[in-house]
mmCIF file of C-alpha atoms in Angstrom:
data_model
loop_
_atom_site.group_PDB
_atom_site.id
_atom_site.type_symbol
_atom_site.label_atom_id
_atom_site.label_comp_id
_atom_site.label_asym_id
_atom_site.label_seq_id
_atom_site.Cartn_x
_atom_site.Cartn_y
_atom_site.Cartn_z
ATOM 1 C CA MET A 11 0.003 0.003 0.011
ATOM 2 C CA SER A 12 1.345 3.395 -0.971
ATOM 3 C CA GLY A 13 -0.070 6.901 -0.894
ATOM 4 C CA ILE A 14 0.218 10.279 -2.560
ATOM 5 C CA TYR A 15 -0.127 13.480 -0.545
ATOM 6 C CA ILE A 16 -0.694 16.766 -2.392
ATOM 7 C CA HIS A 17 0.001 19.977 -0.492
ATOM 8 C CA ILE A 18 -2.161 22.909 -1.582
ATOM 9 C CA PRO A 19 -0.233 25.975 -0.300
ATOM 10 C CA PHE A 20 -3.075 28.521 -0.212
ATOM 11 C CA CYS A 21 -5.472 29.817 2.426
ATOM 12 C CA LYS A 22 -8.024 32.621 2.499
ATOM 13 C CA GLN A 23 -6.517 33.947 5.701
ATOM 14 C CA ALA A 24 -3.941 32.898 8.300
ATOM 15 C CA CYS A 25 -5.203 31.125 11.405
ATOM 16 C CA HIS A 26 -3.400 32.536 14.443
ATOM 17 C CA TYR A 27 -2.033 29.166 15.554
ATOM 18 C CA CYS A 28 -0.913 27.768 12.201
ATOM 19 C CA ASP A 29 2.746 27.312 11.209
ATOM 20 C CA PHE A 30 2.136 25.208 8.083
ATOM 21 C CA HIS A 31 3.389 26.461 4.736
ATOM 22 C CA PHE A 32 0.807 28.503 2.781
ATOM 23 C CA SER A 33 0.160 31.831 1.090
ATOM 24 C CA ILE A 34 -2.957 34.001 1.372
ATOM 25 C CA SER A 35 -2.324 35.344 -2.130
ATOM 26 C CA MET A 36 -4.069 33.345 -4.870
ATOM 27 C CA LYS A 37 -2.135 35.029 -7.703
ATOM 28 C CA LYS A 38 -0.044 31.958 -8.441
ATOM 29 C CA LYS A 39 -2.834 29.384 -7.893
ATOM 30 C CA ASP A 40 -3.263 28.387 -11.523
ATOM 31 C CA GLU A 41 0.477 28.175 -12.089
ATOM 32 C CA MET A 42 0.824 26.105 -8.922
ATOM 33 C CA VAL A 43 -1.852 23.607 -9.963
ATOM 34 C CA LEU A 44 -0.012 23.004 -13.241
ATOM 35 C CA ALA A 45 3.280 22.641 -11.362
ATOM 36 C CA LEU A 46 1.756 20.102 -8.980
ATOM 37 C CA ALA A 47 0.516 18.089 -11.940
ATOM 38 C CA LYS A 48 4.014 18.240 -13.471
ATOM 39 C CA GLU A 49 5.681 17.075 -10.242
ATOM 40 C CA ILE A 50 3.236 14.155 -10.145
ATOM 41 C CA GLU A 51 4.492 13.181 -13.616
ATOM 42 C CA LEU A 52 8.189 13.812 -12.824
ATOM 43 C CA ARG A 53 8.092 11.415 -9.883
ATOM 44 C CA LYS A 54 6.191 8.539 -11.444
ATOM 45 C CA ASN A 55 9.244 6.265 -11.524
ATOM 46 C CA GLU A 56 9.432 6.379 -7.722
ATOM 47 C CA PHE A 57 6.227 4.340 -7.592
ATOM 48 C CA LYS A 58 6.597 2.240 -10.764
ATOM 49 C CA ASP A 59 6.250 -0.968 -8.706
ATOM 50 C CA GLU A 60 3.705 0.384 -6.221
ATOM 51 C CA VAL A 61 -0.060 0.499 -6.150
ATOM 52 C CA VAL A 62 -1.487 3.825 -4.946
ATOM 53 C CA GLU A 63 -4.324 3.199 -2.487
ATOM 54 C CA THR A 64 -4.703 6.642 -0.969
ATOM 55 C CA ILE A 65 -4.715 10.169 -2.368
ATOM 56 C CA TYR A 66 -4.811 13.019 0.140
ATOM 57 C CA PHE A 67 -5.292 16.718 -0.553
ATOM 58 C CA GLY A 68 -3.880 18.670 2.392
ATOM 59 C CA GLY A 69 -2.620 22.144 3.007
ATOM 60 C CA GLY A 70 -3.175 24.963 3.325
ATOM 61 C CA THR A 71 -6.801 24.743 2.288
ATOM 62 C CA PRO A 72 -7.455 22.410 -0.649
ATOM 63 C CA SER A 73 -11.128 23.426 -0.780
ATOM 64 C CA VAL A 74 -10.099 26.802 -2.230
ATOM 65 C CA LEU A 75 -9.392 24.966 -5.513
ATOM 66 C CA GLN A 76 -11.955 24.729 -8.263
ATOM 67 C CA ILE A 77 -13.422 21.377 -9.207
ATOM 68 C CA SER A 78 -11.463 21.552 -12.465
ATOM 69 C CA ASP A 79 -8.182 21.995 -10.526
ATOM 70 C CA LEU A 80 -8.835 18.947 -8.406
ATOM 71 C CA ARG A 81 -9.879 16.903 -11.430
ATOM 72 C CA LEU A 82 -6.681 17.822 -13.242
ATOM 73 C CA LEU A 83 -4.547 16.586 -10.321
ATOM 74 C CA ILE A 84 -6.510 13.372 -9.822
ATOM 75 C CA ASP A 85 -6.332 12.661 -13.554
ATOM 76 C CA ALA A 86 -2.543 13.212 -13.470
ATOM 77 C CA ILE A 87 -2.194 10.547 -10.787
ATOM 78 C CA TYR A 88 -4.340 8.030 -12.709
ATOM 79 C CA LYS A 89 -2.338 8.757 -15.864
ATOM 80 C CA ASN A 90 1.088 8.257 -14.286
ATOM 81 C CA TYR A 91 0.565 5.676 -11.519
ATOM 82 C CA ILE A 92 -1.073 2.319 -10.877
ATOM 83 C CA VAL A 93 -4.109 3.171 -8.749
ATOM 84 C CA SER A 94 -6.163 0.612 -6.830
ATOM 85 C CA GLU A 95 -9.735 -0.054 -7.856
ATOM 86 C CA ASN A 96 -11.271 1.885 -4.954
ATOM 87 C CA PRO A 97 -8.686 4.285 -3.517
ATOM 88 C CA GLU A 98 -9.393 6.474 -0.502
ATOM 89 C CA ILE A 99 -9.337 10.037 -1.832
ATOM 90 C CA THR A 100 -9.504 12.647 0.935
ATOM 91 C CA LEU A 101 -10.015 16.396 0.664
ATOM 92 C CA GLU A 102 -9.288 18.712 3.550
ATOM 93 C CA ALA A 103 -11.877 21.460 3.514
ATOM 94 C CA ASN A 104 -13.038 24.491 5.494
ATOM 95 C CA PRO A 105 -16.727 25.099 6.279
ATOM 96 C CA ASP A 106 -16.824 28.464 4.537
ATOM 97 C CA ASP A 107 -16.071 26.642 1.281
ATOM 98 C CA LEU A 108 -18.748 23.987 1.864
ATOM 99 C CA HIS A 109 -21.829 25.695 3.274
ATOM 100 C CA LEU A 110 -23.101 27.022 -0.090
ATOM 101 C CA ASP A 111 -26.115 25.239 -1.523
ATOM 102 C CA PHE A 112 -24.503 24.919 -4.923
ATOM 103 C CA ALA A 113 -21.042 24.063 -6.161
ATOM 104 C CA ARG A 114 -18.452 26.740 -6.824
ATOM 105 C CA CYS A 115 -18.115 26.962 -10.597
ATOM 106 C CA ASP A 116 -14.947 27.744 -12.455
ATOM 107 C CA ASN A 117 -16.579 31.114 -13.046
ATOM 108 C CA GLU A 118 -18.636 32.282 -10.073
ATOM 109 C CA SER A 119 -20.893 34.390 -12.258
ATOM 110 C CA GLU A 120 -22.029 31.296 -14.094
ATOM 111 C CA LEU A 121 -23.527 29.726 -10.995
ATOM 112 C CA SER A 122 -27.045 31.074 -11.447
ATOM 113 C CA VAL A 123 -27.282 30.067 -15.090
ATOM 114 C CA ARG A 124 -25.957 26.564 -14.949
ATOM 115 C CA ALA A 125 -28.234 24.157 -16.719
ATOM 116 C CA GLU A 126 -27.902 21.560 -13.959
ATOM 117 C CA SER A 127 -26.619 22.969 -10.683
ATOM 118 C CA ARG A 128 -25.164 20.441 -8.266
ATOM 119 C CA THR A 129 -24.017 20.780 -4.698
ATOM 120 C CA ILE A 130 -20.305 21.072 -4.119
ATOM 121 C CA PHE A 131 -20.504 17.653 -2.504
ATOM 122 C CA GLU A 132 -21.946 16.063 -5.634
ATOM 123 C CA GLU A 133 -19.157 17.728 -7.629
ATOM 124 C CA TYR A 134 -16.534 16.263 -5.310
ATOM 125 C CA ARG A 135 -18.022 12.811 -5.568
ATOM 126 C CA SER A 136 -18.157 13.065 -9.357
ATOM 127 C CA ILE A 137 -14.338 13.387 -9.573
ATOM 128 C CA GLY A 138 -13.667 10.522 -7.134
ATOM 129 C CA ILE A 139 -13.314 12.239 -3.791
ATOM 130 C CA ASN A 140 -14.870 9.890 -1.240
ATOM 131 C CA ARG A 141 -13.691 11.281 2.133
ATOM 132 C CA LEU A 142 -13.833 14.785 3.579
ATOM 133 C CA SER A 143 -11.768 16.144 6.465
ATOM 134 C CA ILE A 144 -13.504 19.331 7.633
ATOM 135 C CA GLY A 145 -11.699 21.886 9.778
ATOM 136 C CA ILE A 146 -14.376 22.834 12.271
ATOM 137 C CA GLN A 147 -12.026 23.465 15.274
ATOM 138 C CA SER A 148 -14.882 24.802 17.478
ATOM 139 C CA PHE A 149 -18.604 25.424 17.335
ATOM 140 C CA PHE A 150 -18.313 28.558 19.472
ATOM 141 C CA GLU A 151 -18.074 31.980 17.814
ATOM 142 C CA ASP A 152 -15.545 33.562 20.178
ATOM 143 C CA ASP A 153 -13.181 30.588 19.832
ATOM 144 C CA LEU A 154 -13.280 30.879 16.047
ATOM 145 C CA LYS A 155 -12.613 34.638 16.211
ATOM 146 C CA MET A 156 -9.703 34.119 18.633
ATOM 147 C CA MET A 157 -8.183 31.575 16.226
ATOM 148 C CA ASN A 158 -8.902 33.831 13.237
ATOM 149 C CA ARG A 159 -10.820 31.114 11.405
ATOM 150 C CA ALA A 160 -12.459 32.097 8.100
ATOM 151 C CA HIS A 161 -15.828 30.538 9.013
ATOM 152 C CA ASN A 162 -18.359 31.163 11.764
ATOM 153 C CA SER A 163 -20.312 28.796 13.976
ATOM 154 C CA GLU A 164 -23.398 28.804 11.790
ATOM 155 C CA GLU A 165 -21.374 27.917 8.688
ATOM 156 C CA ALA A 166 -19.732 25.049 10.597
ATOM 157 C CA LYS A 167 -23.094 23.535 11.464
ATOM 158 C CA LYS A 168 -24.644 24.222 8.059
ATOM 159 C CA CYS A 169 -21.806 22.589 6.123
ATOM 160 C CA LEU A 170 -22.005 19.452 8.259
ATOM 161 C CA GLU A 171 -25.758 19.322 7.912
ATOM 162 C CA ILE A 172 -25.408 19.267 4.129
ATOM 163 C CA ALA A 173 -22.174 17.240 3.879
ATOM 164 C CA THR A 174 -23.617 14.287 5.824
ATOM 165 C CA LYS A 175 -26.373 13.956 3.219
ATOM 166 C CA TYR A 176 -23.799 13.185 0.535
ATOM 167 C CA PHE A 177 -20.799 11.661 2.332
ATOM 168 C CA ASP A 178 -20.759 8.958 4.992
ATOM 169 C CA ASN A 179 -16.937 9.082 5.351
ATOM 170 C CA ILE A 180 -16.414 12.427 7.040
ATOM 171 C CA SER A 181 -13.812 13.486 9.586
ATOM 172 C CA LEU A 182 -13.918 16.747 11.481
ATOM 173 C CA ASP A 183 -11.228 18.581 13.423
ATOM 174 C CA LEU A 184 -11.647 19.986 16.910
ATOM 175 C CA ILE A 185 -9.114 21.906 19.033
ATOM 176 C CA TYR A 186 -8.989 21.597 22.840
ATOM 177 C CA GLY A 187 -7.056 23.406 25.510
ATOM 178 C CA ILE A 188 -8.270 26.786 24.244
ATOM 179 C CA PRO A 189 -7.797 29.562 26.885
ATOM 180 C CA ARG A 190 -10.901 30.119 28.991
ATOM 181 C CA MET A 191 -12.610 27.022 27.577
ATOM 182 C CA SER A 192 -14.260 25.260 30.517
ATOM 183 C CA ASP A 193 -14.682 21.493 30.729
ATOM 184 C CA GLU A 194 -18.424 21.924 30.224
ATOM 185 C CA ARG A 195 -17.908 24.007 27.125
ATOM 186 C CA TRP A 196 -15.495 21.418 25.699
ATOM 187 C CA LYS A 197 -18.112 18.714 26.331
ATOM 188 C CA GLN A 198 -20.645 20.782 24.375
ATOM 189 C CA ASN A 199 -18.215 20.969 21.454
ATOM 190 C CA ILE A 200 -17.860 17.203 21.402
ATOM 191 C CA GLU A 201 -21.595 16.623 21.777
ATOM 192 C CA THR A 202 -22.337 19.004 18.899
ATOM 193 C CA ALA A 203 -19.857 17.115 16.704
ATOM 194 C CA LEU A 204 -21.460 13.788 17.640
ATOM 195 C CA SER A 205 -24.941 15.131 16.826
ATOM 196 C CA PHE A 206 -24.059 15.117 13.106
ATOM 197 C CA GLY A 207 -23.221 11.414 13.149
ATOM 198 C CA VAL A 208 -19.727 11.734 11.689
ATOM 199 C CA PRO A 209 -17.655 8.516 11.960
ATOM 200 C CA HIS A 210 -14.252 10.110 12.529
ATOM 201 C CA ILE A 211 -12.935 12.939 14.720
ATOM 202 C CA SER A 212 -9.406 14.335 14.859
ATOM 203 C CA SER A 213 -8.627 16.499 17.849
ATOM 204 C CA TYR A 214 -5.522 18.423 18.775
ATOM 205 C CA ALA A 215 -4.351 20.511 21.701
ATOM 206 C CA LEU A 216 -3.865 24.194 20.924
ATOM 207 C CA THR A 217 -0.133 24.634 20.738
ATOM 208 C CA VAL A 218 1.877 27.827 20.554
ATOM 209 C CA GLU A 219 4.397 27.674 17.737
ATOM 210 C CA PRO A 220 7.188 30.248 17.264
ATOM 211 C CA LYS A 221 6.627 32.914 14.641
ATOM 212 C CA THR A 222 2.822 32.563 14.731
ATOM 213 C CA ALA A 223 0.312 35.294 15.431
ATOM 214 C CA LEU A 224 -0.849 33.338 18.491
ATOM 215 C CA ASN A 225 2.610 33.501 19.979
ATOM 216 C CA LYS A 226 2.722 37.293 19.534
ATOM 217 C CA LEU A 227 -0.760 37.724 20.978
ATOM 218 C CA ILE A 228 0.253 35.724 24.067
ATOM 219 C CA GLN A 229 3.514 37.687 24.481
ATOM 220 C CA THR A 230 1.608 40.954 24.345
ATOM 221 C CA GLY A 231 -0.952 39.730 26.843
ATOM 222 C CA LYS A 232 -3.919 39.874 24.455
ATOM 223 C CA ILE A 233 -4.592 36.141 24.776
ATOM 224 C CA ALA A 234 -3.929 33.932 27.790
ATOM 225 C CA GLU A 235 -1.363 31.170 27.358
ATOM 226 C CA PRO A 236 -2.822 27.657 27.017
ATOM 227 C CA LYS A 237 -2.367 25.559 30.171
ATOM 228 C CA ASP A 238 -1.200 21.949 30.061
ATOM 229 C CA GLU A 239 -3.482 20.947 32.884
ATOM 230 C CA VAL A 240 -6.526 22.238 30.987
ATOM 231 C CA ALA A 241 -5.460 20.434 27.817
ATOM 232 C CA SER A 242 -4.903 17.229 29.810
ATOM 233 C CA ALA A 243 -8.386 17.442 31.364
ATOM 234 C CA HIS A 244 -9.958 18.078 27.964
ATOM 235 C CA PHE A 245 -8.049 15.125 26.501
ATOM 236 C CA MET A 246 -9.445 12.772 29.130
ATOM 237 C CA ILE A 247 -12.976 14.050 28.516
ATOM 238 C CA LEU A 248 -12.438 13.569 24.774
ATOM 239 C CA MET A 249 -11.273 9.950 25.193
ATOM 240 C CA GLU A 250 -14.056 8.978 27.593
ATOM 241 C CA THR A 251 -16.842 10.627 25.591
ATOM 242 C CA LEU A 252 -15.854 9.307 22.182
ATOM 243 C CA GLU A 253 -15.091 5.801 23.396
ATOM 244 C CA ALA A 254 -18.517 5.753 25.102
ATOM 245 C CA ASN A 255 -20.013 6.605 21.716
ATOM 246 C CA GLY A 256 -18.394 3.721 19.835
ATOM 247 C CA PHE A 257 -15.206 5.419 18.584
ATOM 248 C CA LEU A 258 -11.867 3.651 18.704
ATOM 249 C CA HIS A 259 -8.881 5.720 19.819
ATOM 250 C CA TYR A 260 -6.601 4.372 17.116
ATOM 251 C CA GLU A 261 -4.027 7.192 17.121
ATOM 252 C CA LEU A 262 -3.185 9.809 19.723
ATOM 253 C CA SER A 263 -5.185 12.558 17.959
ATOM 254 C CA ASN A 264 -7.605 10.422 15.991
ATOM 255 C CA PHE A 265 -10.800 8.593 16.823
ATOM 256 C CA GLY A 266 -12.782 6.502 14.329
ATOM 257 C CA LYS A 267 -15.740 4.212 14.195
ATOM 258 C CA PRO A 268 -14.868 0.648 12.995
ATOM 259 C CA ASP A 269 -14.025 0.692 9.249
ATOM 260 C CA TYR A 270 -13.601 4.460 9.275
ATOM 261 C CA PHE A 271 -9.964 4.876 10.267
ATOM 262 C CA SER A 272 -8.050 7.158 7.871
ATOM 263 C CA LYS A 273 -6.282 4.761 5.507
ATOM 264 C CA ASN A 274 -3.941 7.535 4.408
ATOM 265 C CA ASN A 275 -2.793 8.479 7.901
ATOM 266 C CA SER A 276 -2.712 4.872 9.114
ATOM 267 C CA ALA A 277 -0.275 4.129 6.307
ATOM 268 C CA TYR A 278 2.020 6.899 7.591
ATOM 269 C CA TRP A 279 1.991 5.547 11.131
ATOM 270 C CA LEU A 280 2.563 1.983 9.929
ATOM 271 C CA GLY A 281 5.641 3.000 7.923
ATOM 272 C CA LYS A 282 4.228 2.629 4.408
ATOM 273 C CA LYS A 283 5.694 4.476 1.437
ATOM 274 C CA TYR A 284 4.265 7.803 0.286
ATOM 275 C CA ILE A 285 5.118 10.638 -2.083
ATOM 276 C CA GLY A 286 4.520 14.252 -1.039
ATOM 277 C CA ILE A 287 3.719 16.613 -3.885
ATOM 278 C CA GLY A 288 3.986 20.420 -3.590
ATOM 279 C CA PRO A 289 5.912 23.027 -1.579
ATOM 280 C CA SER A 290 6.989 21.723 1.878
ATOM 281 C CA ALA A 291 5.556 18.252 1.247
ATOM 282 C CA HIS A 292 7.473 15.265 2.688
ATOM 283 C CA SER A 293 8.054 11.818 1.177
ATOM 284 C CA TYR A 294 9.188 8.454 2.547
ATOM 285 C CA ASP A 295 10.338 5.308 0.744
ATOM 286 C CA GLY A 296 11.314 3.105 3.683
ATOM 287 C CA ILE A 297 15.004 4.004 3.459
ATOM 288 C CA SER A 298 15.049 7.785 3.124
ATOM 289 C CA ARG A 299 12.958 10.868 3.690
ATOM 290 C CA SER A 300 12.800 13.873 1.419
ATOM 291 C CA TRP A 301 11.072 17.220 1.639
ATOM 292 C CA ASN A 302 10.303 19.895 -0.919
ATOM 293 C CA ILE A 303 11.347 23.496 -0.408
ATOM 294 C CA ALA A 304 8.793 25.550 1.556
ATOM 295 C CA ASN A 305 8.762 28.482 -0.843
ATOM 296 C CA ASN A 306 6.188 28.805 -3.609
ATOM 297 C CA THR A 307 8.283 30.934 -5.959
ATOM 298 C CA LEU A 308 11.384 28.691 -5.744
ATOM 299 C CA TYR A 309 9.205 25.568 -6.052
ATOM 300 C CA LEU A 310 7.584 26.854 -9.229
ATOM 301 C CA LYS A 311 10.948 27.839 -10.703
ATOM 302 C CA ALA A 312 12.428 24.409 -10.079
ATOM 303 C CA ILE A 313 9.474 22.465 -11.471
ATOM 304 C CA LYS A 314 9.498 24.692 -14.564
ATOM 305 C CA GLU A 315 13.118 23.649 -15.045
ATOM 306 C CA ASN A 316 12.181 19.948 -14.568
ATOM 307 C CA ARG A 317 14.021 19.852 -11.239
ATOM 308 C CA LEU A 318 12.710 18.423 -7.976
ATOM 309 C CA PRO A 319 13.328 21.124 -5.328
ATOM 310 C CA ASN A 320 13.919 18.708 -2.446
ATOM 311 C CA GLU A 321 16.417 17.579 0.119
ATOM 312 C CA ILE A 322 16.980 13.903 0.927
ATOM 313 C CA GLU A 323 18.030 12.243 4.180
ATOM 314 C CA ILE A 324 19.085 8.620 4.269
ATOM 315 C CA LEU A 325 17.765 7.169 7.521
ATOM 316 C CA SER A 326 20.162 5.346 9.819
ATOM 317 C CA VAL A 327 19.100 2.340 11.869
ATOM 318 C CA SER A 328 18.721 4.621 14.875
ATOM 319 C CA ASP A 329 16.573 7.054 12.863
ATOM 320 C CA ARG A 330 14.245 4.231 11.849
ATOM 321 C CA TYR A 331 14.118 2.890 15.392
ATOM 322 C CA ASN A 332 13.241 6.334 16.769
ATOM 323 C CA GLU A 333 10.525 6.870 14.155
ATOM 324 C CA TYR A 334 8.989 3.505 14.892
ATOM 325 C CA ILE A 335 8.945 4.273 18.623
ATOM 326 C CA MET A 336 7.236 7.632 17.995
ATOM 327 C CA THR A 337 4.617 6.356 15.564
ATOM 328 C CA GLY A 338 4.052 3.040 17.324
ATOM 329 C CA LEU A 339 3.345 4.523 20.742
ATOM 330 C CA ARG A 340 0.879 6.988 19.199
ATOM 331 C CA THR A 341 -1.249 4.231 17.682
ATOM 332 C CA ILE A 342 -3.548 1.426 18.723
ATOM 333 C CA TRP A 343 -0.979 -1.004 17.263
ATOM 334 C CA GLY A 344 1.751 -0.049 19.755
ATOM 335 C CA VAL A 345 5.432 -1.014 19.524
ATOM 336 C CA SER A 346 6.093 -4.683 18.768
ATOM 337 C CA LEU A 347 8.982 -5.924 20.865
ATOM 338 C CA GLU A 348 9.371 -8.804 18.431
ATOM 339 C CA ARG A 349 9.776 -6.336 15.552
ATOM 340 C CA ILE A 350 12.295 -4.314 17.546
ATOM 341 C CA GLN A 351 14.401 -7.440 18.017
ATOM 342 C CA SER A 352 14.103 -8.774 14.443
ATOM 343 C CA GLU A 353 14.481 -5.453 12.626
ATOM 344 C CA PHE A 354 16.887 -3.564 14.892
ATOM 345 C CA GLY A 355 18.594 -6.260 17.002
ATOM 346 C CA GLN A 356 18.830 -7.419 20.630
ATOM 347 C CA ASN A 357 20.822 -4.397 21.744
ATOM 348 C CA TYR A 358 17.974 -2.048 20.700
ATOM 349 C CA LEU A 359 15.455 -4.227 22.503
ATOM 350 C CA ASP A 360 17.518 -4.239 25.692
ATOM 351 C CA TYR A 361 17.913 -0.471 25.438
ATOM 352 C CA LEU A 362 14.152 0.044 24.912
ATOM 353 C CA LEU A 363 13.175 -2.135 27.893
ATOM 354 C CA LYS A 364 15.686 -0.373 30.114
ATOM 355 C CA GLN A 365 14.435 3.086 29.132
ATOM 356 C CA ALA A 366 10.807 2.027 29.429
ATOM 357 C CA GLN A 367 11.150 0.593 32.960
ATOM 358 C CA LYS A 368 10.364 3.832 34.807
ATOM 359 C CA PHE A 369 7.240 4.382 32.685
ATOM 360 C CA LEU A 370 6.123 0.789 33.247
ATOM 361 C CA SER A 371 6.584 1.286 37.005
ATOM 362 C CA ASP A 372 4.616 4.555 36.943
ATOM 363 C CA ASP A 373 1.718 2.937 35.041
ATOM 364 C CA LEU A 374 2.309 5.116 31.984
ATOM 365 C CA LEU A 375 3.260 2.181 29.729
ATOM 366 C CA PHE A 376 2.321 -1.485 29.755
ATOM 367 C CA ILE A 377 3.331 -4.623 27.860
ATOM 368 C CA GLU A 378 0.702 -7.104 26.661
ATOM 369 C CA ASN A 379 1.204 -9.867 24.087
ATOM 370 C CA ASN A 380 4.738 -8.563 23.516
ATOM 371 C CA ILE A 381 3.398 -5.148 22.489
ATOM 372 C CA LEU A 382 4.427 -1.938 24.312
ATOM 373 C CA ARG A 383 1.634 0.653 24.598
ATOM 374 C CA PRO A 384 0.787 3.711 26.714
ATOM 375 C CA THR A 385 -1.839 3.314 29.427
ATOM 376 C CA LYS A 386 -4.862 5.573 29.454
ATOM 377 C CA LYS A 387 -3.018 7.653 32.023
ATOM 378 C CA GLY A 388 0.054 7.781 29.777
ATOM 379 C CA LYS A 389 -1.600 8.676 26.449
ATOM 380 C CA PHE A 390 -1.543 12.462 26.928
ATOM 381 C CA LEU A 391 2.201 12.195 27.689
ATOM 382 C CA THR A 392 2.995 9.920 24.738
ATOM 383 C CA ASP A 393 5.257 12.293 22.805
ATOM 384 C CA GLY A 394 7.373 13.036 25.876
ATOM 385 C CA ILE A 395 7.603 9.371 26.783
ATOM 386 C CA ALA A 396 8.659 8.473 23.254
ATOM 387 C CA SER A 397 11.464 11.034 23.297
ATOM 388 C CA ASP A 398 12.845 9.335 26.408
ATOM 389 C CA LEU A 399 12.859 6.010 24.557
ATOM 390 C CA PHE A 400 14.772 7.432 21.557
ATOM 391 C CA TYR A 401 18.320 6.268 21.057
ATOM 392 C CA LEU A 402 20.514 9.344 21.567
ATOM 393 C CA ILE A 403 24.186 9.581 22.412
ATOM 394 C CA TRP A 404 25.714 12.626 24.090
ATOM 395 C CA ASN A 405 28.813 13.649 22.188
ATOM 396 C CA ARG A 406 30.974 15.344 24.815
ATOM 397 C CA SER A 407 33.489 16.641 22.281
ATOM 398 C CA ASN A 408 31.129 19.063 20.623
ATOM 399 C CA HIS A 409 28.327 19.186 23.233
ATOM 400 C CA GLN A 410 25.663 18.149 20.733
ATOM 401 C CA GLU A 411 23.230 15.282 20.765
ATOM 402 C CA HIS A 412 23.526 13.008 17.799
ATOM 403 C CA LYS A 413 22.278 9.592 16.792
ATOM 404 C CA GLU A 414 24.599 6.649 16.515
ATOM 405 C CA GLU A 415 24.264 3.014 15.629
ATOM 406 C CA LEU A 416 24.125 0.535 18.458
#
């Protein structure tokens, strides 16, 4: 199983918390779509022996593209790759792009005179998109304004009301740990999401990244800093509420009903191969990682010259071990001690068990059927625990941490 991720580097406006690569100027959108299609073609030999089973439009905001743009990119994949009979094709979308009763035409002025108007959801389905990931974040107006989201609460509810009539495979995003968000208010957010019957919810703690507007607003005292204890309490409420409603907590930030796990994201966490198309997109082939330059102008220039504007890192054994620890602990599948021994060797297994001992004693990790997993108590601390299990050597000569082979 392999996947293709396409990064759409455009947004209507910048959310205060976001540090992803995007531009709020649409001037180069058409040129970018053509460049993305060209990169898809340039990289076809990387997957000549692979079957593509997932296609994922991320960003940025992919829903700012026209139907014709999305169709062009999907067609480019089918033309240049072997695609499975029924691939999962996901589109990340914002509510303000989805609440309209009719589809956005290539020319907005043509909307009222179309011979056969269809909803945007029918248009998406007609080009093969079969899964939507909708960025709700909150159903409360003041939260959305604080985060500088482009939609309002009414649009969030309206788009879900319509979307669920056309798609059964829908995921929505929620953010917890928002300053001044009480436990009761967070529960209301979750209950509102559940009322639409969506089978998948992704939820993330509000984090303060450097060089974001949120960081500046906190430094100037205009917004209170998120508190870890609030985020931890919200996370526990999230787990308990969703699990009580039939969701499986299959990845740290992801909850799905049976048969509705994200195939695309699950492939990442299970170490499958994928190609990332577009500025800032990452790729993985099992041996190395590569990433495209996070600059639209330089990306367009390189693709025009038939060059791939990326950097490549060959992964060492320690790199692969560390990545498996990180992804394994975050998922329902855990870390297989048998795989650690067979793939990385006895020394890595001994090291892992030694490092894990304190977390096992503190009831933050447990071992069952030779699988290492976080306990319910340990889940919120997973990333920190994983970092303590990484293989790192302190190089005293240059006072830098670096990875070495065991």
